[in-house]
mmCIF file of C-alpha atoms in Angstrom:
data_model
loop_
_atom_site.group_PDB
_atom_site.id
_atom_site.type_symbol
_atom_site.label_atom_id
_atom_site.label_comp_id
_atom_site.label_asym_id
_atom_site.label_seq_id
_atom_site.Cartn_x
_atom_site.Cartn_y
_atom_site.Cartn_z
ATOM 1 C CA MET A 1 57.389 72.608 33.219
ATOM 2 C CA GLY A 2 54.939 70.536 31.021
ATOM 3 C CA GLY A 3 55.510 68.893 27.218
ATOM 4 C CA PRO A 4 54.468 70.788 24.323
ATOM 5 C CA GLY A 5 51.406 68.917 24.324
ATOM 6 C CA ASP A 6 50.471 69.156 28.219
ATOM 7 C CA PRO A 7 47.643 71.372 29.461
ATOM 8 C CA PRO A 8 48.960 74.476 31.104
ATOM 9 C CA GLU A 9 47.922 73.358 34.616
ATOM 10 C CA GLY A 10 49.110 70.055 33.870
ATOM 11 C CA THR A 11 47.804 66.557 33.676
ATOM 12 C CA PRO A 12 44.485 65.955 35.165
ATOM 13 C CA GLU A 13 44.687 64.187 38.280
ATOM 14 C CA GLY A 14 43.302 60.256 37.433
ATOM 15 C CA GLY A 15 44.199 61.069 33.702
ATOM 16 C CA PRO A 16 45.797 58.565 31.477
ATOM 17 C CA VAL A 17 49.312 58.828 31.544
ATOM 18 C CA GLY A 18 51.074 60.728 29.026
ATOM 19 C CA GLY A 19 48.104 62.553 27.851
ATOM 20 C CA GLU A 20 46.954 59.823 26.103
ATOM 21 C CA ASP A 21 43.411 59.989 25.310
ATOM 22 C CA GLU A 22 41.658 56.726 26.608
ATOM 23 C CA TYR A 23 39.515 56.721 23.435
ATOM 24 C CA ARG A 24 42.170 57.222 21.163
ATOM 25 C CA SER A 25 41.803 53.627 19.656
ATOM 26 C CA VAL A 26 38.255 53.836 19.168
ATOM 27 C CA VAL A 27 37.896 54.395 15.335
ATOM 28 C CA PHE A 28 34.303 55.952 14.205
ATOM 29 C CA ASP A 29 34.559 55.100 10.535
ATOM 30 C CA GLU A 30 31.872 55.791 8.077
ATOM 31 C CA SER A 31 30.064 52.236 8.240
ATOM 32 C CA PHE A 32 29.615 53.127 11.938
ATOM 33 C CA VAL A 33 28.287 56.517 11.565
ATOM 34 C CA ARG A 34 25.749 55.382 9.051
ATOM 35 C CA ALA A 35 25.166 52.782 11.071
ATOM 36 C CA ALA A 36 24.174 54.866 14.047
ATOM 37 C CA ARG A 37 20.408 55.255 14.834
ATOM 38 C CA LEU A 38 20.375 58.492 15.934
ATOM 39 C CA GLN A 39 21.682 61.280 13.853
ATOM 40 C CA GLU A 40 21.970 65.071 14.691
ATOM 41 C CA SER A 41 20.162 67.885 12.589
ATOM 42 C CA SER A 42 22.461 70.344 11.146
ATOM 43 C CA ALA A 43 22.048 74.048 12.280
ATOM 44 C CA ARG A 44 20.262 74.681 8.698
ATOM 45 C CA GLU A 45 17.589 72.280 9.446
ATOM 46 C CA ARG A 46 17.263 73.277 12.874
ATOM 47 C CA MET A 47 16.548 76.831 11.853
ATOM 48 C CA THR A 48 14.382 76.163 9.144
ATOM 49 C CA ASP A 49 12.332 73.154 9.729
ATOM 50 C CA HIS A 50 12.443 73.404 13.326
ATOM 51 C CA ALA A 51 13.368 70.184 13.646
ATOM 52 C CA PRO A 52 14.607 68.332 17.309
ATOM 53 C CA ALA A 53 17.996 68.376 17.867
ATOM 54 C CA VAL A 54 18.451 65.020 17.237
ATOM 55 C CA ARG A 55 16.152 62.229 14.889
ATOM 56 C CA ARG A 56 16.175 58.508 14.778
ATOM 57 C CA ARG A 57 17.029 56.877 11.175
ATOM 58 C CA PRO A 58 15.260 54.936 9.211
ATOM 59 C CA PRO A 59 16.947 51.307 9.712
ATOM 60 C CA LEU A 60 19.309 50.114 6.937
ATOM 61 C CA ARG A 61 18.253 47.014 4.744
ATOM 62 C CA ARG A 62 20.249 44.060 4.941
ATOM 63 C CA GLY A 63 20.297 41.406 2.863
ATOM 64 C CA LEU A 64 21.006 37.760 4.590
ATOM 65 C CA THR A 65 24.454 37.534 5.887
ATOM 66 C CA ARG A 66 27.128 34.991 4.619
ATOM 67 C CA GLN A 67 26.332 32.604 7.407
ATOM 68 C CA ALA A 68 22.573 32.706 7.242
ATOM 69 C CA LEU A 69 22.767 32.378 3.379
ATOM 70 C CA ILE A 70 24.938 29.212 4.046
ATOM 71 C CA LEU A 71 22.777 27.866 6.468
ATOM 72 C CA VAL A 72 19.667 27.916 3.890
ATOM 73 C CA VAL A 73 21.890 26.238 1.175
ATOM 74 C CA LEU A 74 22.855 23.683 3.608
ATOM 75 C CA ILE A 75 19.371 22.746 4.444
ATOM 76 C CA LEU A 76 17.876 22.482 1.067
ATOM 77 C CA VAL A 77 20.729 19.995 0.098
ATOM 78 C CA ALA A 78 19.987 18.029 3.018
ATOM 79 C CA PHE A 79 16.370 17.996 1.923
ATOM 80 C CA GLY A 80 17.067 16.856 -1.453
ATOM 81 C CA THR A 81 19.378 14.067 -0.517
ATOM 82 C CA ALA A 82 16.777 12.764 2.045
ATOM 83 C CA ILE A 83 14.279 12.741 -0.329
ATOM 84 C CA TYR A 84 16.652 11.027 -2.951
ATOM 85 C CA MET A 85 17.758 8.448 -1.104
ATOM 86 C CA GLY A 86 14.067 7.851 0.506
ATOM 87 C CA VAL A 87 13.031 7.189 -3.418
ATOM 88 C CA ARG A 88 16.297 5.320 -4.130
ATOM 89 C CA HIS A 89 16.996 3.198 -1.566
ATOM 90 C CA PRO A 90 14.088 3.508 0.960
ATOM 91 C CA TYR A 91 15.742 0.976 3.371
ATOM 92 C CA GLY A 92 19.382 1.628 3.250
ATOM 93 C CA THR A 93 20.305 -1.950 1.603
ATOM 94 C CA ASP A 94 22.019 -3.180 -1.183
ATOM 95 C CA GLU A 95 19.761 -6.005 -2.544
ATOM 96 C CA ALA A 96 19.119 -6.122 -5.985
ATOM 97 C CA GLN A 97 15.654 -5.811 -7.021
ATOM 98 C CA GLN A 98 14.230 -9.158 -7.741
ATOM 99 C CA PRO A 99 12.223 -9.845 -10.702
ATOM 100 C CA VAL A 100 8.490 -10.662 -10.247
ATOM 101 C CA ASP A 101 7.276 -14.385 -10.781
ATOM 102 C CA PRO A 102 4.333 -14.578 -12.786
ATOM 103 C CA LEU A 103 1.199 -16.402 -10.961
ATOM 104 C CA ARG A 104 0.768 -19.820 -11.777
ATOM 105 C CA MET A 105 -3.125 -21.063 -11.499
ATOM 106 C CA THR A 106 -4.698 -23.714 -11.547
ATOM 107 C CA VAL A 107 -8.585 -24.184 -11.250
ATOM 108 C CA ILE A 108 -10.525 -27.147 -10.886
ATOM 109 C CA PRO A 109 -14.382 -27.108 -11.323
ATOM 110 C CA LEU A 110 -16.189 -30.099 -8.922
ATOM 111 C CA SER A 111 -19.062 -31.921 -10.760
ATOM 112 C CA PRO A 112 -21.941 -32.854 -8.397
ATOM 113 C CA GLN A 113 -23.067 -36.592 -8.405
ATOM 114 C CA GLY A 114 -26.589 -35.601 -8.477
ATOM 115 C CA LYS A 115 -28.865 -32.899 -8.297
ATOM 116 C CA VAL A 116 -27.975 -29.784 -6.329
ATOM 117 C CA PRO A 117 -29.612 -30.119 -3.020
ATOM 118 C CA GLY A 118 -31.592 -26.632 -2.375
ATOM 119 C CA GLY A 119 -34.041 -24.570 -0.129
ATOM 120 C CA ALA A 120 -36.209 -21.555 0.754
ATOM 121 C CA ASP A 121 -33.841 -20.522 3.380
ATOM 122 C CA ALA A 122 -30.203 -19.705 3.085
ATOM 123 C CA GLU A 123 -29.397 -19.950 6.717
ATOM 124 C CA ALA A 124 -31.111 -23.299 7.469
ATOM 125 C CA LEU A 125 -28.647 -24.259 4.496
ATOM 126 C CA PHE A 126 -25.690 -23.445 6.211
ATOM 127 C CA ALA A 127 -26.920 -25.160 9.601
ATOM 128 C CA HIS A 128 -26.862 -28.300 7.762
ATOM 129 C CA SER A 129 -23.774 -27.964 5.858
ATOM 130 C CA PRO A 130 -19.837 -28.454 6.827
ATOM 131 C CA ALA A 131 -20.049 -24.632 6.937
ATOM 132 C CA ALA A 132 -22.372 -24.547 10.157
ATOM 133 C CA ARG A 133 -19.534 -23.470 12.530
ATOM 134 C CA TYR A 134 -17.672 -21.093 9.772
ATOM 135 C CA GLU A 135 -17.345 -17.366 10.598
ATOM 136 C CA VAL A 136 -18.891 -15.062 8.501
ATOM 137 C CA GLY A 137 -16.838 -12.838 6.458
ATOM 138 C CA ALA A 138 -13.438 -11.326 7.568
ATOM 139 C CA GLU A 139 -14.177 -12.854 10.819
ATOM 140 C CA GLY A 140 -13.271 -16.331 9.210
ATOM 141 C CA ILE A 141 -9.686 -15.099 8.192
ATOM 142 C CA PRO A 142 -7.855 -14.451 11.465
ATOM 143 C CA LEU A 143 -4.236 -12.996 11.724
ATOM 144 C CA PRO A 144 -1.806 -15.640 13.925
ATOM 145 C CA ALA A 145 0.308 -14.303 16.079
ATOM 146 C CA ALA A 146 3.139 -12.681 13.949
ATOM 147 C CA ARG A 147 7.060 -13.344 15.286
ATOM 148 C CA SER A 148 10.123 -11.559 13.959
ATOM 149 C CA THR A 149 12.126 -13.820 11.498
ATOM 150 C CA ALA A 150 15.945 -13.691 11.064
ATOM 151 C CA HIS A 151 15.760 -10.373 8.768
ATOM 152 C CA PHE A 152 12.181 -9.244 9.194
ATOM 153 C CA SER A 153 10.699 -7.375 12.367
ATOM 154 C CA ASP A 154 7.321 -8.373 14.002
ATOM 155 C CA SER A 155 5.833 -5.099 12.343
ATOM 156 C CA GLN A 156 6.970 -6.313 8.892
ATOM 157 C CA VAL A 157 5.429 -9.828 9.426
ATOM 158 C CA VAL A 158 2.215 -8.116 10.332
ATOM 159 C CA THR A 159 1.779 -6.165 7.467
ATOM 160 C CA ALA A 160 2.636 -9.177 5.080
ATOM 161 C CA LEU A 161 -0.258 -11.048 6.695
ATOM 162 C CA THR A 162 -2.444 -7.851 7.086
ATOM 163 C CA THR A 163 -2.060 -7.464 3.253
ATOM 164 C CA ALA A 164 -2.398 -11.012 2.542
ATOM 165 C CA LYS A 165 -6.032 -10.851 4.356
ATOM 166 C CA ASP A 166 -6.894 -7.554 2.769
ATOM 167 C CA TYR A 167 -6.454 -9.333 -0.829
ATOM 168 C CA LEU A 168 -8.605 -12.438 0.291
ATOM 169 C CA VAL A 169 -11.219 -10.146 1.152
ATOM 170 C CA ARG A 170 -11.172 -8.200 -1.715
ATOM 171 C CA SER A 171 -11.212 -11.164 -4.200
ATOM 172 C CA SER A 172 -13.329 -13.411 -2.243
ATOM 173 C CA LEU A 173 -16.144 -11.103 -0.109
ATOM 174 C CA TYR A 174 -16.714 -7.717 -2.223
ATOM 175 C CA PRO A 175 -20.171 -7.693 -3.558
ATOM 176 C CA GLU A 176 -18.678 -6.000 -6.865
ATOM 177 C CA VAL A 177 -15.842 -8.498 -7.162
ATOM 178 C CA LEU A 178 -18.477 -11.300 -6.841
ATOM 179 C CA ASP A 179 -20.955 -10.206 -9.276
ATOM 180 C CA SER A 180 -17.884 -9.299 -11.959
ATOM 181 C CA SER A 181 -18.654 -5.647 -11.881
ATOM 182 C CA ALA A 182 -15.628 -4.561 -10.624
ATOM 183 C CA VAL A 183 -11.880 -5.807 -10.460
ATOM 184 C CA ARG A 184 -9.952 -3.018 -8.709
ATOM 185 C CA PRO A 185 -10.377 -3.436 -5.116
ATOM 186 C CA ALA A 186 -7.999 -6.852 -5.532
ATOM 187 C CA ARG A 187 -5.561 -5.042 -8.217
ATOM 188 C CA ALA A 188 -4.876 -2.082 -6.281
ATOM 189 C CA LEU A 189 -3.124 -4.512 -3.804
ATOM 190 C CA LEU A 190 -0.602 -6.080 -6.535
ATOM 191 C CA ASP A 191 2.921 -5.660 -7.178
ATOM 192 C CA PRO A 192 3.027 -3.588 -10.243
ATOM 193 C CA GLY A 193 5.383 -6.180 -11.678
ATOM 194 C CA GLN A 194 2.137 -8.577 -12.289
ATOM 195 C CA LEU A 195 -0.607 -5.852 -13.230
ATOM 196 C CA ASP A 196 0.243 -6.777 -17.036
ATOM 197 C CA GLN A 197 -0.938 -10.483 -16.491
ATOM 198 C CA PHE A 198 -3.672 -9.334 -14.095
ATOM 199 C CA ASP A 199 -4.961 -7.255 -16.927
ATOM 200 C CA GLN A 200 -4.375 -9.517 -19.899
ATOM 201 C CA SER A 201 -6.430 -11.880 -17.692
ATOM 202 C CA VAL A 202 -9.129 -9.803 -17.219
ATOM 203 C CA ASP A 203 -9.505 -8.847 -20.884
ATOM 204 C CA HIS A 204 -8.211 -12.094 -22.698
ATOM 205 C CA PRO A 205 -9.244 -14.827 -20.201
ATOM 206 C CA THR A 206 -7.466 -18.299 -21.392
ATOM 207 C CA ALA A 207 -7.367 -21.536 -19.402
ATOM 208 C CA ASP A 208 -3.349 -21.693 -19.855
ATOM 209 C CA GLY A 209 -2.696 -21.591 -16.232
ATOM 210 C CA ARG A 210 -1.907 -18.185 -16.697
ATOM 211 C CA HIS A 211 -4.740 -15.680 -17.635
ATOM 212 C CA ALA A 212 -7.361 -17.386 -15.919
ATOM 213 C CA PRO A 213 -9.693 -14.459 -13.881
ATOM 214 C CA THR A 214 -10.734 -17.469 -11.357
ATOM 215 C CA GLY A 215 -7.351 -17.763 -10.841
ATOM 216 C CA TRP A 216 -7.201 -13.940 -9.416
ATOM 217 C CA LEU A 217 -10.385 -13.761 -8.277
ATOM 218 C CA VAL A 218 -13.775 -15.089 -6.966
ATOM 219 C CA ARG A 219 -16.502 -14.237 -9.710
ATOM 220 C CA PHE A 220 -19.621 -15.727 -10.856
ATOM 221 C CA ASP A 221 -21.332 -15.457 -14.113
ATOM 222 C CA PRO A 222 -23.685 -12.845 -13.591
ATOM 223 C CA THR A 223 -25.876 -13.930 -16.215
ATOM 224 C CA ARG A 224 -26.373 -17.330 -14.011
ATOM 225 C CA ALA A 225 -26.163 -16.496 -10.311
ATOM 226 C CA GLU A 226 -26.229 -14.035 -7.782
ATOM 227 C CA LEU A 227 -25.924 -14.080 -3.821
ATOM 228 C CA ALA A 228 -28.901 -14.792 -2.006
ATOM 229 C CA ASP A 229 -27.668 -14.099 1.504
ATOM 230 C CA PRO A 230 -24.274 -11.638 1.712
ATOM 231 C CA ARG A 231 -23.307 -13.363 5.011
ATOM 232 C CA ILE A 232 -20.801 -15.369 3.331
ATOM 233 C CA ARG A 233 -19.022 -18.246 5.828
ATOM 234 C CA VAL A 234 -15.397 -18.390 5.547
ATOM 235 C CA GLN A 235 -12.758 -20.748 7.650
ATOM 236 C CA GLY A 236 -9.137 -21.296 7.014
ATOM 237 C CA ASN A 237 -5.383 -20.082 8.061
ATOM 238 C CA LEU A 238 -2.430 -17.503 7.060
ATOM 239 C CA GLN A 239 1.381 -18.541 7.848
ATOM 240 C CA ALA A 240 4.087 -16.391 7.011
ATOM 241 C CA THR A 241 8.095 -17.806 6.585
ATOM 242 C CA GLU A 242 11.152 -16.023 5.518
ATOM 243 C CA THR A 243 12.217 -17.772 2.514
ATOM 244 C CA ASP A 244 15.313 -15.626 1.818
ATOM 245 C CA PRO A 245 17.105 -12.328 3.472
ATOM 246 C CA ALA A 246 14.837 -10.338 1.184
ATOM 247 C CA THR A 247 11.409 -12.211 1.139
ATOM 248 C CA LEU A 248 8.764 -13.070 3.127
ATOM 249 C CA GLU A 249 6.024 -15.800 2.066
ATOM 250 C CA VAL A 250 2.409 -16.072 3.307
ATOM 251 C CA THR A 251 0.770 -19.424 2.910
ATOM 252 C CA ALA A 252 -3.278 -18.862 2.827
ATOM 253 C CA ASP A 253 -5.855 -21.772 2.812
ATOM 254 C CA HIS A 254 -9.711 -20.684 3.375
ATOM 255 C CA THR A 255 -12.643 -21.956 2.461
ATOM 256 C CA PHE A 256 -15.556 -19.860 1.218
ATOM 257 C CA VAL A 257 -19.176 -21.082 1.104
ATOM 258 C CA TYR A 258 -21.694 -19.023 -0.385
ATOM 259 C CA ALA A 259 -25.382 -18.639 -0.860
ATOM 260 C CA LEU A 260 -26.355 -18.140 -4.354
ATOM 261 C CA ARG A 261 -30.105 -18.051 -6.584
ATOM 262 C CA PRO A 262 -30.571 -17.553 -9.992
ATOM 263 C CA THR A 263 -29.950 -14.170 -11.504
ATOM 264 C CA GLY A 264 -33.076 -12.217 -10.826
ATOM 265 C CA ALA A 265 -34.937 -15.039 -9.082
ATOM 266 C CA PRO A 266 -37.714 -13.391 -6.683
ATOM 267 C CA ALA A 267 -36.793 -13.388 -3.032
ATOM 268 C CA GLY A 268 -38.327 -16.599 -2.229
ATOM 269 C CA ALA A 269 -36.567 -18.287 -4.900
ATOM 270 C CA GLN A 270 -34.414 -21.824 -4.031
ATOM 271 C CA VAL A 271 -31.261 -21.600 -2.645
ATOM 272 C CA SER A 272 -28.515 -23.477 -3.293
ATOM 273 C CA LEU A 273 -24.492 -23.433 -1.782
ATOM 274 C CA PHE A 274 -21.282 -23.187 -3.617
ATOM 275 C CA THR A 275 -18.066 -23.899 -2.014
ATOM 276 C CA VAL A 276 -14.733 -22.398 -3.358
ATOM 277 C CA ARG A 277 -11.265 -23.816 -1.823
ATOM 278 C CA ARG A 278 -8.626 -21.406 -2.066
ATOM 279 C CA GLU A 279 -4.722 -22.197 -1.795
ATOM 280 C CA LEU A 280 -2.758 -18.907 -2.267
ATOM 281 C CA THR A 281 1.232 -17.980 -1.882
ATOM 282 C CA PHE A 282 1.848 -14.518 -1.513
ATOM 283 C CA ARG A 283 5.569 -13.339 -2.082
ATOM 284 C CA PHE A 284 6.345 -9.968 -0.631
ATOM 285 C CA ASP A 285 9.922 -8.311 -1.010
ATOM 286 C CA ARG A 286 10.731 -4.716 1.093
ATOM 287 C CA ASP A 287 9.332 -2.627 -1.420
ATOM 288 C CA ASP A 288 6.040 -4.495 -1.253
ATOM 289 C CA LEU A 289 6.132 -4.706 3.018
ATOM 290 C CA ARG A 290 6.875 -0.712 2.283
ATOM 291 C CA LEU A 291 4.164 -0.188 -0.077
ATOM 292 C CA HIS A 292 1.032 -2.555 1.233
ATOM 293 C CA GLN A 293 1.226 -4.574 -2.073
ATOM 294 C CA THR A 294 1.719 -8.134 -2.808
ATOM 295 C CA GLN A 295 2.967 -10.739 -5.349
ATOM 296 C CA LEU A 296 0.621 -13.588 -5.899
ATOM 297 C CA VAL A 297 2.509 -16.369 -7.161
ATOM 298 C CA VAL A 298 0.420 -19.394 -6.748
ATOM 299 C CA SER A 299 -3.249 -20.006 -6.951
ATOM 300 C CA TYR A 300 -4.856 -23.236 -6.373
ATOM 301 C CA ILE A 301 -9.032 -23.233 -6.535
ATOM 302 C CA GLN A 302 -11.191 -25.769 -6.504
ATOM 303 C CA ALA A 303 -14.778 -24.995 -6.424
ATOM 304 C CA GLY A 304 -18.492 -26.412 -6.986
ATOM 305 C CA PRO A 305 -20.900 -27.489 -7.983
ATOM 306 C CA GLN A 306 -20.051 -26.955 -11.414
ATOM 307 C CA SER A 307 -19.982 -28.856 -14.780
ATOM 308 C CA CYS A 308 -16.874 -29.921 -15.882
ATOM 309 C CA ALA A 309 -18.110 -29.308 -19.509
ATOM 310 C CA GLU A 310 -17.996 -25.250 -18.936
ATOM 311 C CA ASP A 311 -15.346 -23.408 -18.804
ATOM 312 C CA SER A 312 -14.852 -21.767 -15.658
ATOM 313 C CA ALA A 313 -11.399 -19.929 -16.525
ATOM 314 C CA ASP A 314 -13.475 -16.247 -16.779
ATOM 315 C CA HIS A 315 -16.113 -17.117 -14.591
ATOM 316 C CA LEU A 316 -17.111 -19.635 -12.376
ATOM 317 C CA GLN A 317 -20.431 -21.495 -13.385
ATOM 318 C CA PRO A 318 -22.257 -22.382 -10.613
ATOM 319 C CA LEU A 319 -24.922 -25.216 -10.794
ATOM 320 C CA LEU A 320 -28.445 -24.149 -8.868
ATOM 321 C CA ALA A 321 -30.669 -25.831 -6.765
ATOM 322 C CA GLY A 322 -32.104 -28.884 -8.665
ATOM 323 C CA GLN A 323 -29.684 -28.827 -11.562
ATOM 324 C CA THR A 324 -27.151 -31.409 -12.619
ATOM 325 C CA ALA A 325 -23.876 -31.586 -14.467
ATOM 326 C CA LYS A 326 -23.479 -31.823 -18.046
ATOM 327 C CA ALA A 327 -22.654 -34.762 -19.558
ATOM 328 C CA GLY A 328 -18.459 -34.694 -20.953
ATOM 329 C CA GLY A 329 -15.562 -33.062 -19.584
ATOM 330 C CA PRO A 330 -12.639 -31.070 -20.656
ATOM 331 C CA ALA A 331 -11.635 -30.988 -23.963
ATOM 332 C CA GLY A 332 -8.444 -33.053 -24.815
ATOM 333 C CA THR A 333 -5.170 -31.742 -23.478
ATOM 334 C CA ASN A 334 -1.992 -32.033 -25.668
ATOM 335 C CA PRO A 335 0.866 -32.937 -22.967
ATOM 336 C CA PHE A 336 3.105 -32.154 -26.056
ATOM 337 C CA ALA A 337 2.207 -28.554 -26.050
ATOM 338 C CA THR A 338 3.796 -26.359 -23.988
ATOM 339 C CA ASP A 339 1.731 -23.545 -24.032
ATOM 340 C CA SER A 340 -1.348 -25.360 -22.797
ATOM 341 C CA ALA A 341 -2.560 -26.460 -19.172
ATOM 342 C CA THR A 342 -3.556 -29.997 -18.284
ATOM 343 C CA ALA A 343 -7.245 -29.871 -17.900
ATOM 344 C CA LEU A 344 -8.408 -31.217 -14.637
ATOM 345 C CA CYS A 345 -11.901 -31.576 -13.090
ATOM 346 C CA GLY A 346 -13.071 -33.090 -9.929
ATOM 347 C CA THR A 347 -16.008 -34.746 -8.405
ATOM 348 C CA LEU A 348 -17.899 -32.846 -5.587
ATOM 349 C CA ALA A 349 -18.362 -35.264 -2.449
ATOM 350 C CA ALA A 350 -21.671 -35.604 -1.047
ATOM 351 C CA ALA A 351 -20.588 -35.084 2.081
ATOM 352 C CA ALA A 352 -19.741 -31.439 1.038
ATOM 353 C CA GLU A 353 -23.433 -30.784 0.511
ATOM 354 C CA PRO A 354 -26.176 -29.634 2.596
ATOM 355 C CA LYS A 355 -28.254 -32.032 4.261
ATOM 356 C CA VAL A 356 -31.668 -31.415 2.959
#
């Protein structure tokens, strides 16, 4: 006979041994039932609403799972950390920020020995001067082949050379800088640590070796002279060297030759040439390279023809065609005064002027 729980006919063939239900381990708890997508309509609903026997339940609205929430938090933390590290330590180095040295400048006017030669044609003057074979504009400031140093890559050296060239172009060739109507093109390339010195130089020019605008820029007295030919002749070179593991220096030595005429003069007025020799030293730390900016630390300028008796700290004061230098020279210099730079003046060699 079968057991008390067995069916009268005995256990069906192929059924579970001992009469155990093969689905007994499956527990249909409340959450399982609530999550079901199909729901059977009740008898009352089928009688009154003629509803189908089974209807589809709307999907349950669920918030973010715990794992998804943790993933979102981790992404936000990683993103915030990357931004913080990029601002505070863009190169991941422990190098201390070096103070920015002020620019040391020397501006030397070159006085002509006689009358300044001139002519009606700027092109003819250039052709009969030492600048006859100079390039025009930025073409005269070529970039040398860049090689990596012990602590700086090829691309970093190229960046330093390119920034130095950009500063030379903006401070020596831009018409709005030459006529003293703007200073921003060059200022925008300076390290923030030098901006106060630059602004003080422009706002309160002084021939003290620190605050002469002509140490930063080539700019002419707008009441005296203007460009007669926009094709400025240029020749010079750039050289990059590593001075320490954190610093690159670029030295620039260029000669710029400008064709000038009196301000407001008609097109046929006499034209003369004005020469500016600029020897500049640029310094770059890693932040400067990253931000495409520079520290101008040495500026040695020779410019003429000018009269040594005139102040060329704020503007260059060109002598134009047919003019001669005024008598006299710089005011006396007190070598015991530490806040005063030694006044200098040179003579413009006849060979440096065009043959007319």
